[in-house]
Amino acid sequence: MRFSIYRYNPETDAKPYMRDYQLDIDASGKMLLDAILLLKAQDETLSVRSSCREGVCGSDALNINGRNGLACITPLSDLKEPIELRPLPGVPVIRDLVVDLSQFYHQYRAIRPYLVNQDPEPEIERLQAPEQRAELDGLYECILCACCSTACPSFWWNPDKFLGPAALLQAYRFLADSRDQATNERLDYLEDPYRLFRCHTIMNCVDVCPKGLNPALAIGKIRSLLVKRTI
Amino acid sequence: MTNVAKRTFDTLVIGAGGGGLRAALQLADAECHVAVVSKVFPTRSHTVAAQGGINAALGNVSPDNWHWHMYDTVKGSDYLGDQDAIEYMCRSAAQLVYELEHAGVPFSRLDNGKIYQRPFGGQSREFGKSQATRTCAAADRTGHALLHALYQQNLRAKTHFFDEFYAVDLLKDADGYVLGVLAFEIETGEPLVIEARTTLLATGGAARIFQSSTNALINTGDGLGMTLRAGIPLQDMEFFQFHPTGIAGVGNLMSEAARGEGGYLLNAAGERFMERYAPNARDLASRDVVSRAIITEIREGRGCGERRDHVLLKLDHLGADVIKQRLPGIRELAMRFAHIDPIERPVPVFPTAHYMMGGIPTDRHGRVVAPAMFGPEEAVPGLYAVGECACVSVHGANRLGGNSLLDILVFGRAAGNHILEYLRDNPYPRETPPDALEVPLQRLRRWERPGKGETVYRIREEMRSVMERHCGVFRSGDLMTEGIRKVEELHDRLQHAVIHDRSKVFNTARIEALELENMMEIALAAIISAQARQESRGAHSREDFPERDDDHWLKHSLYFMEGRRMDYKPVRLKPLTAETFAPKARSY
């Protein structure tokens, strides 16, 4: 199979370039990550992150033939050749396919991604009805791979001000939790011309999420919470 | 020492999985200045992949108590577990799970609003009488839910994170105190000394030493390598768990939750064969029992598929609703990696290396203990270990499903608490001796050597295949003797290997080389310990010694890197308050 891979090492390369690779591999049943690891065995200087190799840790998010996804759960046989691999767009490149996600993590921390509850802790669990718990489905499963935020034009334009789909999905995860008591503070923080309202429902986030989550829907729900609050 | 940058904290945690983060949270909430070093961003740690759940006798579904849980764990360990630590773990379980719930973990719920619990392998009511329902779950993504919540709580508590820093070696002084670690920042390649009065290893397991493994690529046992090089032995390294249901051919895990929810195994004749091996517990027998049964079926010609090399995990009878609601993650994995929707067809499975019962010897406070002047269990001052890299030992010769998430929480918290005491008693940092950095820095420089040589990739893949063939589910003396010779040869070849990436920036070739050095020492520890133990117990199954031999082998192994020698220490059979569960025949 033929590959064309983005290469850049700040120590030795004046600018990035695309390098062609050829790999003898039976694509059936294999994932893109399998091929990348074999390519790395041929060329040790190719840098890429990977860990769980089953789509739960979020390490190996890449731009694959122009579309963000996780290498470990992208079937090799689905890809058109030459397979073009680039780092996630819109964030600084550290080297080759490895990007700097500092801004992405900063946005995640900014929404205070933890449960806030001021009540005395009961000796047992806090009760939550199955229907209340079901509100968290499609939210808590986020693996912070950054496929969505780095596919979002609003994030590219205002990475310092717009929170991006991943952080907003997590913001809603806590707003939706029947156990959380910081709804007002959370909404105060989000009610801002940039943080939330730079989302123009372009829907790239929904399109690329490898876990099938829907940040745009969560953002819509935050908007309606804000509207409800003003009435 | 002079030109290496230095940072100083009260306490240092190496590894950001559930064990490390639970300990860090305990310390940060006590206003301790705590640093967490991790070679990956915390939520990429392998805890994230844990599926089925966490055991605690909450009794939400059926009556339960910690004492039954303790019995099951001792029996599951094939009586090699230390009963004081097991009592401590099972007694603490409920409180730890409630704490997690308060911390925000999105557990699945029962109709009455309480935490959902499911049956799991090897668990019983009334000391073996009937199946218990003890495993608390967030669908089949419990590890993910737990790890993210712990990371989030650490953000709240302002724990200091060194993300993507690789720890090379522990720093010690002449009196044996551990004073921190030499690490380097992966992004820049710059070395950094992190000094702390205590260091906690929470670096996870090493099941990547086997060719077929459910483990993440990062599970290379770095903390175990550091421990061995610091002159401390590893305990019970012959006991590796092979999970009965890895997806055949690729190894991804199909959680025991699949059988807990009512799935079962079939051979080529369509027979529910576990009924023959474990008439009572059937498919929910202990993992070692089920793995051996699967291999036996395949060896006797009853395997499935064209090559008769796997068995089938049947789930379709559960119905689409149960599978979608309770097992969405494993459905996703089966569809992706086996191209099978378990709602429609059974999934091909095969026993796959999964979990390391052995590890760094500790007591139930997480203190690393080693033979010294006055006995086999003296604390190494300033050094702690928890989680899969540690051997408390609560899992003995075989771990029960749902006990590993419990282990990391219970002993993460216990270590955090003991570290606070240690810091109070040792308020002043000790001086790092000037020569402490020499050996670790040399270890880094060794990989800058130019010239020709074998690649790390080739030696690693050979090692993994040797371990799979010579130290797998069934073992024998001759096979392992040959295996030891082969791993020793690979160990020698590794000394001459070279890497071709000279860059300082995000040099993953260098990391893989350092990881292989750790894995190679662990592989030697595992196969040498296994060859020495002449009995079958738990996950260690010898064809030449098929019986458990309590007269000679009811003891823990200790493997020392220097001289590659073995030593032994007694099992602690005396619990804290409960009666001892005396060893007896183990059947399910």
Coordinates of C-alpha atoms in Angstrom, one line a residue, chain A residues 59-146:
Chain A
S59 CA -3.9 9.1 21.6
D60 CA -3.6 8.5 17.9
A61 CA -6.0 11.2 16.5
L62 CA -4.7 12.1 13.0
N63 CA -5.9 13.8 9.9
I64 CA -6.5 10.8 7.6
N65 CA -7.1 11.5 3.9
G66 CA -8.3 14.9 4.9
R67 CA -10.6 13.9 7.8
N68 CA -9.8 13.7 11.5
G69 CA -10.0 10.2 13.1
L70 CA -8.3 7.7 15.3
A71 CA -5.8 5.5 13.4
C72 CA -6.4 2.5 15.7
I73 CA -10.1 2.1 14.7
T74 CA -9.9 3.2 11.0
P75 CA -10.0 0.1 8.9
L76 CA -7.1 0.1 6.4
S77 CA -9.2 -1.3 3.6
D78 CA -11.6 1.6 3.7
L79 CA -8.9 4.1 2.8
K80 CA -8.1 5.4 -0.7
E81 CA -4.4 5.2 -1.7
P82 CA -2.1 6.9 -1.4
I83 CA -3.2 7.2 2.2
E84 CA -2.4 10.8 3.2
L85 CA -1.6 11.3 6.9
R86 CA -1.2 14.7 8.5
P87 CA -1.2 15.9 12.1
L88 CA -4.5 17.3 13.4
P89 CA -5.1 20.7 11.8
G90 CA -5.2 24.1 13.6
V91 CA -2.8 23.2 16.4
P92 CA 1.0 23.6 16.6
V93 CA 3.0 20.6 15.3
I94 CA 5.7 19.3 17.7
R95 CA 7.1 16.8 15.3
D96 CA 5.7 14.7 12.4
L97 CA 2.2 13.5 13.4
V98 CA 2.5 14.7 17.0
V99 CA 0.7 18.0 17.9
D100 CA 0.7 20.3 20.8
L101 CA -2.7 20.1 22.5
S102 CA -2.0 22.6 25.3
Q103 CA -4.7 25.0 24.1
F104 CA -7.2 22.1 23.9
Y105 CA -6.4 20.9 27.4
H106 CA -6.6 24.5 28.7
Q107 CA -10.2 24.8 27.3
Y108 CA -11.1 21.5 29.0
R109 CA -9.8 22.8 32.4
A110 CA -11.5 26.1 31.9
I111 CA -15.0 24.7 32.1
R112 CA -14.3 23.2 35.6
P113 CA -14.8 19.6 34.5
Y114 CA -15.7 18.1 37.9
L115 CA -18.8 17.6 39.9
V116 CA -19.7 20.3 42.3
N117 CA -22.1 19.5 45.1
Q118 CA -22.1 21.4 48.4
D119 CA -24.4 19.1 50.4
P120 CA -22.9 17.0 53.1
E121 CA -21.9 13.7 51.7
P122 CA -24.2 10.8 52.5
E123 CA -22.8 7.6 53.9
I124 CA -24.0 5.8 50.8
E125 CA -24.2 6.8 47.1
R126 CA -26.3 9.8 46.0
L127 CA -29.3 8.5 44.3
Q128 CA -29.9 9.0 40.7
A129 CA -32.8 7.6 38.7
P130 CA -31.9 5.6 35.6
E131 CA -33.6 8.3 33.5
Q132 CA -31.4 11.0 35.1
R133 CA -28.4 8.9 34.5
A134 CA -29.4 8.4 30.9
E135 CA -29.0 12.2 30.4
L136 CA -25.2 11.6 30.7
D137 CA -25.1 9.0 27.9
G138 CA -23.4 10.4 24.8
L139 CA -21.5 12.9 27.0
Y140 CA -19.3 11.1 29.5
E141 CA -17.8 8.8 26.9
C142 CA -15.6 11.6 25.4
I143 CA -12.0 10.4 25.2
L144 CA -10.4 13.9 24.7
C145 CA -8.8 12.9 21.4
A146 CA -9.4 16.4 20.0

